[in-house]
CSV table of C-alpha atoms in Angstrom, one decimal:
chain,number,residue,atom,x,y,z
A,1,ASP,CA,17.1,-11.7,9.3
A,2,GLU,CA,14.7,-13.7,11.5
A,3,GLU,CA,15.2,-11.3,14.4
A,4,HIS,CA,14.8,-8.3,12.1
A,5,PHE,CA,11.4,-9.5,10.8
A,6,ALA,CA,10.3,-10.4,14.3
A,7,ARG,CA,11.1,-6.9,15.5
A,8,ILE,CA,9.2,-5.4,12.5
A,9,TRP,CA,6.2,-7.6,13.3
A,10,ASP,CA,6.1,-6.4,16.9
A,11,LEU,CA,6.6,-2.8,15.8
A,12,CYS,CA,3.7,-3.1,13.3
A,13,GLN,CA,1.4,-4.4,16.0
A,14,TRP,CA,2.0,-1.2,18.0
A,15,PHE,CA,1.8,0.9,14.8
A,16,TRP,CA,-1.6,-0.5,13.9
A,17,GLN,CA,-2.9,-0.5,17.5
A,18,GLU,CA,-2.1,3.2,17.9
A,19,ASP,CA,-3.8,4.1,14.6
A,20,PHE,CA,-0.9,6.3,13.5
A,21,ALA,CA,-1.7,5.9,9.8
A,22,TRP,CA,-5.4,6.7,10.4
A,23,SER,CA,-4.3,9.9,12.2
A,24,ILE,CA,-2.3,10.9,9.1
A,25,LEU,CA,-5.4,10.3,6.9
A,26,THR,CA,-7.9,12.2,9.0
A,27,ALA,CA,-5.4,15.1,9.3
A,28,ASN,CA,-5.3,15.4,5.5
A,29,LEU,CA,-8.9,14.7,4.6
A,30,PRO,CA,-9.4,18.0,2.7
A,31,LEU,CA,-6.5,17.1,0.3
A,32,LEU,CA,-7.7,13.5,0.0
A,33,ARG,CA,-11.2,14.6,-0.8
A,34,GLU,CA,-9.8,17.0,-3.5
A,35,VAL,CA,-7.9,14.2,-5.1
A,36,LEU,CA,-10.3,11.3,-4.8
A,37,GLY,CA,-13.8,12.6,-3.8
A,38,PRO,CA,-15.9,12.8,-0.6
A,39,ASP,CA,-16.5,9.1,-0.2
A,40,LEU,CA,-13.4,7.2,0.8
A,41,HIS,CA,-12.1,3.9,2.2
A,42,GLY,CA,-8.7,3.5,3.8
A,43,GLN,CA,-6.4,0.6,4.4
A,44,ARG,CA,-7.0,-0.6,7.9
A,45,TYR,CA,-3.5,-2.2,8.4
A,46,PRO,CA,-1.1,-0.2,6.2
A,47,TYR,CA,2.4,-1.4,5.6
A,48,LEU,CA,5.4,-0.3,7.7
A,49,ARG,CA,8.6,-0.5,5.7
A,50,VAL,CA,12.0,-0.9,7.4
A,51,VAL,CA,14.8,-1.2,4.9
A,52,ARG,CA,18.3,-1.8,6.1
A,53,PRO,CA,21.3,-0.4,4.1
A,54,GLY,CA,22.6,-2.8,1.5
A,55,VAL,CA,20.1,-5.6,2.1
A,56,PRO,CA,18.3,-6.4,-1.2
A,57,GLY,CA,15.6,-8.6,0.4
A,58,ASP,CA,14.3,-5.7,2.7
A,59,ALA,CA,12.9,-3.6,-0.2
A,60,ALA,CA,10.4,-4.4,-2.9
A,61,PRO,CA,11.8,-4.6,-6.4
A,62,MET,CA,10.1,-2.7,-9.3
A,63,HIS,CA,6.5,-3.8,-9.5
A,64,ARG,CA,2.9,-2.8,-10.4
A,65,ASP,CA,0.4,-3.3,-7.6
A,66,THR,CA,-2.4,-3.9,-10.2
A,67,TYR,CA,-0.6,-7.2,-10.8
A,68,TYR,CA,-1.6,-8.3,-7.3
A,69,GLY,CA,-5.3,-7.5,-7.3
A,70,ALA,CA,-5.1,-3.7,-6.7
A,71,SER,CA,-7.2,-1.4,-8.7
A,72,PRO,CA,-6.0,1.6,-10.8
A,73,TYR,CA,-8.6,3.6,-8.8
A,74,GLU,CA,-6.6,3.2,-5.7
A,75,VAL,CA,-3.7,5.5,-4.6
A,76,SER,CA,-0.9,4.8,-2.2
A,77,ILE,CA,0.4,7.5,0.1
A,78,LEU,CA,4.0,7.0,1.0
A,79,VAL,CA,4.9,8.8,4.2
A,80,PRO,CA,8.6,8.8,5.1
A,81,LEU,CA,9.4,8.4,8.8
A,82,THR,CA,13.1,9.1,8.1
A,83,THR,CA,14.5,11.1,5.3
A,84,MET,CA,14.6,9.2,2.0
A,85,GLU,CA,17.5,10.6,0.0
A,86,GLU,CA,18.5,10.1,-3.6
A,87,VAL,CA,20.4,7.0,-2.6
A,88,SER,CA,17.5,5.5,-0.7
A,89,GLY,CA,14.2,6.9,-2.1
A,90,LEU,CA,11.4,5.4,-4.0
A,91,ARG,CA,12.1,4.5,-7.6
A,92,VAL,CA,9.3,5.2,-10.1
A,93,LEU,CA,8.9,4.7,-13.9
A,94,THR,CA,7.4,8.0,-15.1
A,95,GLY,CA,4.4,7.5,-17.5
A,96,SER,CA,4.0,3.8,-16.7
A,97,HIS,CA,0.7,4.3,-14.9
A,98,ILE,CA,-1.2,4.7,-18.2
A,99,GLN,CA,0.6,2.1,-20.2
A,100,PRO,CA,-0.8,-1.4,-20.8
A,101,ASP,CA,0.3,-4.5,-18.9
A,102,ALA,CA,1.6,-6.0,-22.2
A,103,ASP,CA,4.5,-3.4,-22.0
A,104,TYR,CA,5.7,-4.9,-18.7
A,105,PRO,CA,5.8,-8.7,-18.8
A,106,PHE,CA,6.8,-10.5,-15.6
A,107,ASP,CA,8.1,-13.8,-14.4
A,108,GLN,CA,6.2,-15.3,-11.4
A,109,GLN,CA,7.5,-17.8,-8.9
A,110,ALA,CA,6.3,-18.8,-5.4
A,111,SER,CA,8.3,-17.2,-2.6
A,112,PRO,CA,10.3,-19.8,-0.5
A,113,ASP,CA,9.7,-18.0,2.8
A,114,VAL,CA,6.3,-16.2,2.5
A,115,GLN,CA,3.0,-18.0,2.9
A,116,ILE,CA,-0.5,-16.5,2.4
A,117,ARG,CA,-1.7,-14.5,5.4
A,118,SER,CA,1.6,-15.2,7.2
A,119,PRO,CA,3.2,-12.3,9.2
A,120,LYS,CA,5.6,-11.5,6.3
A,121,HIS,CA,2.6,-11.4,3.9
A,122,GLN,CA,0.8,-9.0,6.3
A,123,LEU,CA,4.0,-6.9,6.3
A,124,GLY,CA,3.6,-6.5,2.5
A,125,TYR,CA,5.8,-9.3,1.1
A,126,PRO,CA,4.1,-11.2,-1.7
A,127,TYR,CA,3.8,-15.0,-1.5
A,128,ALA,CA,4.0,-15.3,-5.3
A,129,PRO,CA,6.0,-12.3,-6.5
A,130,ARG,CA,5.8,-11.2,-10.1
A,131,ARG,CA,9.2,-9.9,-11.1
A,132,LEU,CA,9.6,-7.4,-13.9
A,133,ASP,CA,12.6,-7.0,-16.1
A,134,PRO,CA,15.5,-5.9,-13.8
A,135,ASP,CA,16.6,-3.4,-16.5
A,136,LEU,CA,13.7,-1.3,-15.5
A,137,ASP,CA,15.8,-0.2,-12.5
A,138,GLN,CA,18.1,1.7,-14.8
A,139,GLN,CA,15.1,3.5,-16.4
A,140,ALA,CA,13.5,4.5,-13.0
A,141,GLU,CA,13.8,7.9,-11.3
A,142,ILE,CA,14.4,8.2,-7.6
A,143,VAL,CA,12.1,10.5,-5.7
A,144,PRO,CA,13.7,11.9,-2.6
A,145,VAL,CA,11.4,13.0,0.3
A,146,ARG,CA,12.0,14.3,3.8
A,147,VAL,CA,9.9,13.9,6.9
A,148,GLY,CA,6.8,16.1,6.6
A,149,GLN,CA,6.4,15.3,2.9
A,150,ALA,CA,4.6,12.5,1.1
A,151,ILE,CA,4.3,10.8,-2.3
A,152,VAL,CA,0.9,10.0,-3.7
A,153,PHE,CA,0.6,7.7,-6.7
A,154,GLY,CA,-1.8,5.4,-8.4
A,155,LEU,CA,-1.3,1.7,-8.1
A,156,SER,CA,-0.8,1.1,-11.8
A,157,LEU,CA,2.5,3.0,-11.6
A,158,ILE,CA,5.7,0.9,-11.9
A,159,HIS,CA,7.6,1.6,-8.7
A,160,GLY,CA,9.9,-0.1,-6.1
A,161,GLY,CA,11.9,0.6,-3.0
A,162,GLY,CA,15.1,-0.8,-4.4
A,163,VAL,CA,18.3,-1.5,-2.4
A,164,ASN,CA,18.9,1.2,0.3
A,165,ASP,CA,22.3,2.6,-0.7
A,166,GLY,CA,22.3,5.1,2.1
A,167,ALA,CA,24.1,4.8,5.4
A,168,HIS,CA,21.0,4.5,7.7
A,169,THR,CA,17.9,2.3,7.9
A,170,ARG,CA,14.9,3.6,6.0
A,171,PHE,CA,11.6,3.8,7.8
A,172,SER,CA,8.3,4.7,6.0
A,173,THR,CA,4.7,3.7,5.8
A,174,ASP,CA,2.4,3.5,2.7
A,175,ILE,CA,-1.3,3.8,3.1
A,176,ARG,CA,-3.9,2.9,0.4
A,177,ILE,CA,-6.9,5.0,-0.2
A,178,ALA,CA,-9.8,4.4,-2.7
A,179,HIS,CA,-13.1,6.1,-3.6
A,180,SER,CA,-15.9,4.2,-1.9
A,181,LEU,CA,-18.0,3.8,-5.1
A,182,ALA,CA,-15.0,2.8,-7.3
A,183,PRO,CA,-14.8,-0.8,-8.6
A,184,VAL,CA,-12.4,-1.9,-6.0
A,185,GLN,CA,-12.0,-5.3,-4.3
A,186,TRP,CA,-12.4,-4.3,-0.6
A,187,SER,CA,-11.1,-7.5,0.9
A,188,ARG,CA,-7.8,-9.0,-0.2
A,189,GLY,CA,-6.1,-12.4,0.3
A,190,VAL,CA,-4.0,-11.0,3.2
A,191,ARG,CA,-7.0,-9.7,5.2
A,192,GLU,CA,-10.8,-9.6,4.9
A,193,ASP,CA,-10.9,-6.1,6.4
A,194,TYR,CA,-8.2,-4.8,4.1
A,195,PHE,CA,-10.2,-1.6,3.4
A,196,VAL,CA,-12.6,0.1,5.9
A,197,PRO,CA,-14.7,3.3,5.5
A,198,LEU,CA,-12.9,6.5,6.1
A,199,THR,CA,-15.3,9.3,5.3
A,200,SER,CA,-18.6,9.6,3.4
A,201,SER,CA,-20.8,12.3,1.9
A,202,ALA,CA,-24.3,13.1,3.1
A,203,ILE,CA,-25.9,11.5,0.0
A,204,HIS,CA,-23.8,8.4,0.4
A,205,ARG,CA,-24.9,8.0,4.0
A,206,THR,CA,-28.6,8.6,3.0
A,207,ALA,CA,-28.4,6.1,0.1
A,208,ALA,CA,-26.8,3.5,2.4
A,209,SER,CA,-29.6,3.9,4.9
A,210,TYR,CA,-32.3,3.6,2.3
A,211,LEU,CA,-30.7,0.4,0.8
A,212,ARG,CA,-30.3,-1.2,4.2
A,213,ALA,CA,-34.0,-0.4,5.0
A,214,ASN,CA,-35.1,-2.2,1.8
A,215,GLU,CA,-32.9,-5.2,2.4
A,216,GLN,CA,-34.3,-5.5,5.9
A,217,ASN,CA,-37.8,-5.3,4.6
A,218,GLN,CA,-37.2,-7.9,2.0
A,219,ALA,CA,-35.7,-10.2,4.6
A,220,ARG,CA,-39.0,-10.2,6.5
């Protein structure tokens, strides 16, 4: 396990340095603008998931990202880097994205091997996981996707990777996007530059210049 996570950490450094996820976003800006609007922030260091067959600790259990400080105004774009079949795909609880938190109570405990801002935390593993009722696994649907497709979902959706019951290691990335004017917390405990600007409209750029000019004038 230690060697596995060390290799993922090295792979992530390369993945982030080469800006592969940013290339995915910029190539799909027309679609993203249609879904979210013209002013967008994107996740600077998106998660790279490497899930071995039959290893429960590799994949996130069923969860709701709004329990971890995310906003319902954010979406996650899951991009498979290998085919995610019905035995290894993302599990989702249909309709949960508009249901209240009270419908999904959780049990929270500190992780024994994940510290805040540690490499594992930066890889997407929570340091204080909030575990939902495991019976939700039986209610969830698996969404199979192949390379070239993607799943886009809001972060109030109950979802999870689940144990990979396939024969091959599952590789994917998930990239978060939010409207720049939405009530979103732009920095997170894992990183101060969690979100960075991706694209903006002409009026947004003009307004930002006007506000900066006024701030500079007041500073004098």
